[in-house]
Coordinates of C-alpha atoms and ligand atoms in Angstrom, one line a residue:
M1 CA -9.5 -1.0 -24.1
I2 CA -8.8 -3.4 -21.2
D3 CA -11.0 -3.2 -18.1
V4 CA -9.1 -3.8 -14.8
V5 CA -10.5 -3.8 -11.3
L6 CA -8.7 -2.4 -8.2
A7 CA -8.7 -5.2 -5.6
T8 CA -8.7 -3.0 -2.5
R9 CA -11.4 -1.6 -0.3
N10 CA -9.2 1.0 1.3
E11 CA -10.3 4.4 -0.1
D12 CA -7.1 6.1 0.9
K13 CA -5.1 3.6 -1.2
I14 CA -7.5 4.0 -4.1
R15 CA -7.0 7.8 -4.2
E16 CA -3.2 7.3 -4.4
I17 CA -3.3 4.4 -6.9
E18 CA -5.7 6.3 -9.2
H19 CA -3.4 9.3 -9.1
T20 CA -0.3 7.1 -9.9
F21 CA -1.3 4.2 -12.1
K22 CA -1.9 5.4 -15.6
V23 CA -1.6 3.1 -18.6
E24 CA -3.1 4.1 -22.0
G25 CA -5.7 1.6 -23.0
V26 CA -6.4 0.4 -19.4
V27 CA -9.6 1.5 -17.6
L28 CA -9.6 1.2 -13.8
H29 CA -12.7 0.1 -12.0
R30 CA -13.5 0.2 -8.3
L31 CA -14.5 -3.0 -6.4
S32 CA -17.6 -1.2 -5.2
E33 CA -19.0 -1.4 -8.7
F34 CA -19.4 -5.2 -8.3
G35 CA -21.5 -5.3 -5.2
D36 CA -20.6 -7.6 -2.3
I37 CA -17.9 -10.1 -3.2
G38 CA -17.5 -11.4 0.4
E39 CA -14.4 -11.6 2.6
I40 CA -10.9 -11.3 1.2
N41 CA -8.7 -13.2 3.6
E42 CA -5.1 -12.0 3.9
D43 CA -3.4 -14.9 5.5
G44 CA -0.2 -14.9 3.4
N45 CA 3.3 -14.6 4.9
S46 CA 4.5 -11.7 2.8
F47 CA 3.3 -8.6 1.1
Y48 CA 3.6 -10.4 -2.2
E49 CA 1.5 -13.4 -1.1
N50 CA -1.2 -11.2 0.3
A51 CA -1.3 -9.0 -2.9
L52 CA -1.5 -12.2 -5.1
R53 CA -4.4 -13.6 -3.0
K54 CA -6.3 -10.4 -3.1
A55 CA -5.9 -10.0 -6.8
Q56 CA -6.8 -13.7 -7.5
I57 CA -9.9 -13.6 -5.3
V58 CA -11.1 -10.5 -7.0
F59 CA -10.4 -11.9 -10.5
E60 CA -12.4 -15.0 -9.6
A61 CA -15.3 -12.9 -8.4
T62 CA -15.4 -10.3 -11.2
K63 CA -13.7 -12.2 -14.1
M64 CA -11.7 -9.1 -14.7
P65 CA -7.9 -8.7 -14.4
A66 CA -7.2 -7.2 -11.0
I67 CA -4.6 -4.9 -9.4
A68 CA -3.8 -5.3 -5.7
D69 CA -1.7 -3.4 -3.2
D70 CA -0.3 -5.0 -0.1
S71 CA 1.7 -2.6 2.1
G72 CA 2.9 -1.8 5.5
L73 CA 5.4 -0.4 7.9
E74 CA 8.5 -2.2 9.1
V75 CA 10.3 -0.7 12.2
D76 CA 13.9 -1.7 12.8
V77 CA 13.8 -1.7 16.7
L78 CA 10.6 -3.7 16.6
G79 CA 12.2 -6.4 14.5
G80 CA 10.3 -5.4 11.4
K81 CA 6.8 -5.1 13.1
P82 CA 4.1 -4.3 12.3
G83 CA 4.9 -5.4 8.8
I84 CA 2.1 -7.4 7.1
F85 CA 0.0 -6.8 10.2
S86 CA 0.1 -3.0 9.9
S87 CA -3.6 -2.5 9.4
R88 CA -4.5 -4.6 12.5
Y89 CA -1.5 -3.8 14.7
A90 CA -3.6 -2.7 17.7
G91 CA -6.3 -5.4 17.1
R92 CA -8.6 -6.7 14.4
N93 CA -10.8 -3.6 14.2
A94 CA -8.2 -1.1 15.1
S95 CA -8.5 2.4 13.7
Y96 CA -5.6 4.3 12.3
A97 CA -5.4 6.3 15.5
D98 CA -5.3 3.1 17.6
N99 CA -2.4 1.7 15.5
I100 CA -0.4 5.0 15.8
H101 CA -1.0 5.1 19.5
K102 CA 0.4 1.5 19.9
L103 CA 3.3 2.3 17.7
I104 CA 4.3 5.4 19.7
Q105 CA 4.1 3.4 22.9
E106 CA 6.4 0.7 21.5
V107 CA 9.1 3.1 20.1
K108 CA 9.0 6.0 22.5
H109 CA 11.9 4.7 24.7
Y110 CA 14.3 4.8 21.8
P111 CA 16.0 8.0 20.6
V112 CA 14.6 9.3 17.2
S113 CA 17.9 8.4 15.4
Q114 CA 17.2 4.7 16.2
R115 CA 13.6 4.8 15.1
K116 CA 14.4 3.8 11.6
A117 CA 11.5 2.4 9.5
V118 CA 10.6 1.5 6.0
F119 CA 7.3 1.6 4.3
K120 CA 6.9 -1.2 1.7
C121 CA 4.3 -1.7 -1.0
V122 CA 3.9 -4.6 -3.4
A123 CA 1.8 -3.6 -6.4
L124 CA 0.5 -6.6 -8.4
F125 CA -1.4 -7.2 -11.6
Y126 CA -3.1 -10.5 -12.1
H127 CA -4.5 -12.1 -15.2
P128 CA -4.4 -15.9 -15.8
D129 CA -2.0 -15.3 -18.7
L130 CA 0.1 -12.6 -17.1
T131 CA 1.1 -11.8 -13.5
L132 CA 3.3 -8.8 -12.8
H133 CA 4.5 -7.3 -9.5
E134 CA 6.7 -4.5 -8.4
E135 CA 7.9 -3.2 -5.1
G136 CA 8.4 0.3 -3.7
I137 CA 10.3 1.0 -0.5
V138 CA 10.9 4.3 1.3
E139 CA 13.0 4.9 4.4
G140 CA 12.1 7.2 7.3
L141 CA 12.0 7.8 11.0
I142 CA 9.1 7.3 13.4
L143 CA 8.1 10.4 15.4
T144 CA 6.4 10.3 18.8
N145 CA 4.4 13.4 18.0
Q146 CA 2.0 13.5 15.0
L147 CA 2.5 16.1 12.3
G148 CA 0.2 17.0 9.4
K149 CA -3.4 16.3 8.4
G150 CA -2.9 14.6 4.9
G151 CA -2.5 11.0 3.9
F152 CA -3.7 8.2 6.1
G153 CA -2.6 5.4 8.5
Y154 CA 0.8 5.9 10.0
D155 CA 1.5 9.0 7.8
P156 CA 1.5 11.6 10.7
V157 CA 4.4 9.8 12.4
F158 CA 6.4 8.8 9.3
F159 CA 9.1 11.4 8.9
L160 CA 11.2 11.8 5.7
P161 CA 14.6 13.3 6.7
E162 CA 15.4 14.5 3.2
L163 CA 12.2 16.6 3.1
G164 CA 12.0 17.5 6.8
K165 CA 8.3 16.5 6.7
T166 CA 6.0 13.6 7.6
F167 CA 4.0 11.9 4.8
A168 CA 0.9 13.6 6.3
E169 CA 2.5 17.0 5.7
L170 CA 2.7 16.3 1.9
S171 CA 0.1 17.0 -0.8
L172 CA -1.3 14.0 -2.6
E173 CA 1.0 14.8 -5.6
E174 CA 4.1 15.0 -3.3
K175 CA 3.2 11.8 -1.4
C176 CA 2.7 9.9 -4.6
E177 CA 6.1 11.2 -5.8
Y178 CA 8.0 9.9 -2.8
S179 CA 6.0 7.1 -1.3
H180 CA 6.4 3.3 -1.5
R181 CA 3.0 3.2 -3.3
G182 CA 4.0 5.8 -5.8
I183 CA 7.2 4.0 -6.6
A184 CA 5.6 0.6 -6.8
F185 CA 2.6 1.7 -9.0
R186 CA 4.8 3.8 -11.4
R187 CA 6.9 0.7 -11.9
L188 CA 3.8 -1.5 -12.4
S189 CA 2.4 1.0 -14.9
E190 CA 5.7 0.7 -16.9
A191 CA 5.7 -3.1 -16.7
L192 CA 2.1 -3.4 -17.8
K193 CA 2.7 -1.0 -20.8
Q194 CA 5.6 -3.4 -21.9
N195 CA 3.4 -6.5 -21.6
L196 CA -0.1 -5.3 -22.6
D197 CA 0.0 -7.2 -25.9
K198 CA 0.1 -10.5 -24.0
I199 CA -3.5 -10.1 -22.8
S200 CA -5.1 -8.2 -25.5
Ligands
ITT301 P1 -6.9 -3.7 1.4 O1 -6.5 -5.0 1.9 O2 -8.4 -3.6 1.1 O3 -6.1 -3.2 0.2 P2 -5.9 -2.6 3.9 O4 -5.8 -1.3 4.5 O5 -6.3 -3.8 4.7 O6 -6.7 -2.5 2.5 P3 -3.2 -3.8 3.9 O7 -3.6 -5.1 4.4 O8 -2.2 -3.7 2.7 O9 -4.4 -2.9 3.3 O10 -2.7 -2.9 5.1 C1 -2.0 -1.7 4.8 C2 -1.9 -0.9 6.1 O11 -0.5 -0.4 6.2 C3 -2.8 0.3 6.1 O12 -4.1 0.0 6.6 C4 -2.0 1.3 6.9 O13 -2.2 1.0 8.3 C5 -0.5 0.9 6.6 N1 -0.1 1.7 5.4 C6 0.2 1.2 4.1 N2 0.5 2.2 3.3 C7 0.4 3.3 4.0 C8 0.7 4.7 3.7 O14 1.0 5.1 2.5 N3 0.6 5.6 4.7 C9 0.2 5.2 6.0 N4 0.0 4.0 6.3 C10 0.1 3.0 5.4

């Protein structure tokens, strides 16, 4: 058995990752089991850099291989914003509601057909002898009215045309099937299965 720690403090992500990331022989631990490990600065220039930093910092603190998720929303008409700044779009301590409000203000002058956006997720496994990362991307449109009570973050305004629903209108199972995170962590599960012998 290999113990691995999830390098995120975001409970909403944890729920989705625990649902998606399943590798026989790997036991997932939560960061909360290790007490206070201090600040985790996310000052990288890409989802990949931020995911690598989070995983390395958590590895140093726990001495356990770590899995990180860095993710966000890129909106075409905003030149790819909020991107890596998705969690703090409306300010350092912004709530999900604050960020959605700001996003709606920024896109409301465009017709819905022009409000194209992608959610991206980099799922990364870090061990000094083995680093793996996989990306998941999903395309949608930004609504100016919020629909649904599920999910988190920008989910109530992220509309999937092929399903005719927002992410917040999906069950946990459905969201994990279609989402950037679901795609990235299924790929990471496969990659780790293929490489597990390198660290055991
Ligand atoms: P950790 O760094 O502890 O993992 P975080 O929330 O700060 O948690 P990120 O820096 O990766 O994580 O920021 C991700 C933000 O992007 C998140 O807070 C949401 O605002 C948004 N986001 C990412 N995935 C999302 C999803 O599936 N649904 C809605 N919003 C999402």
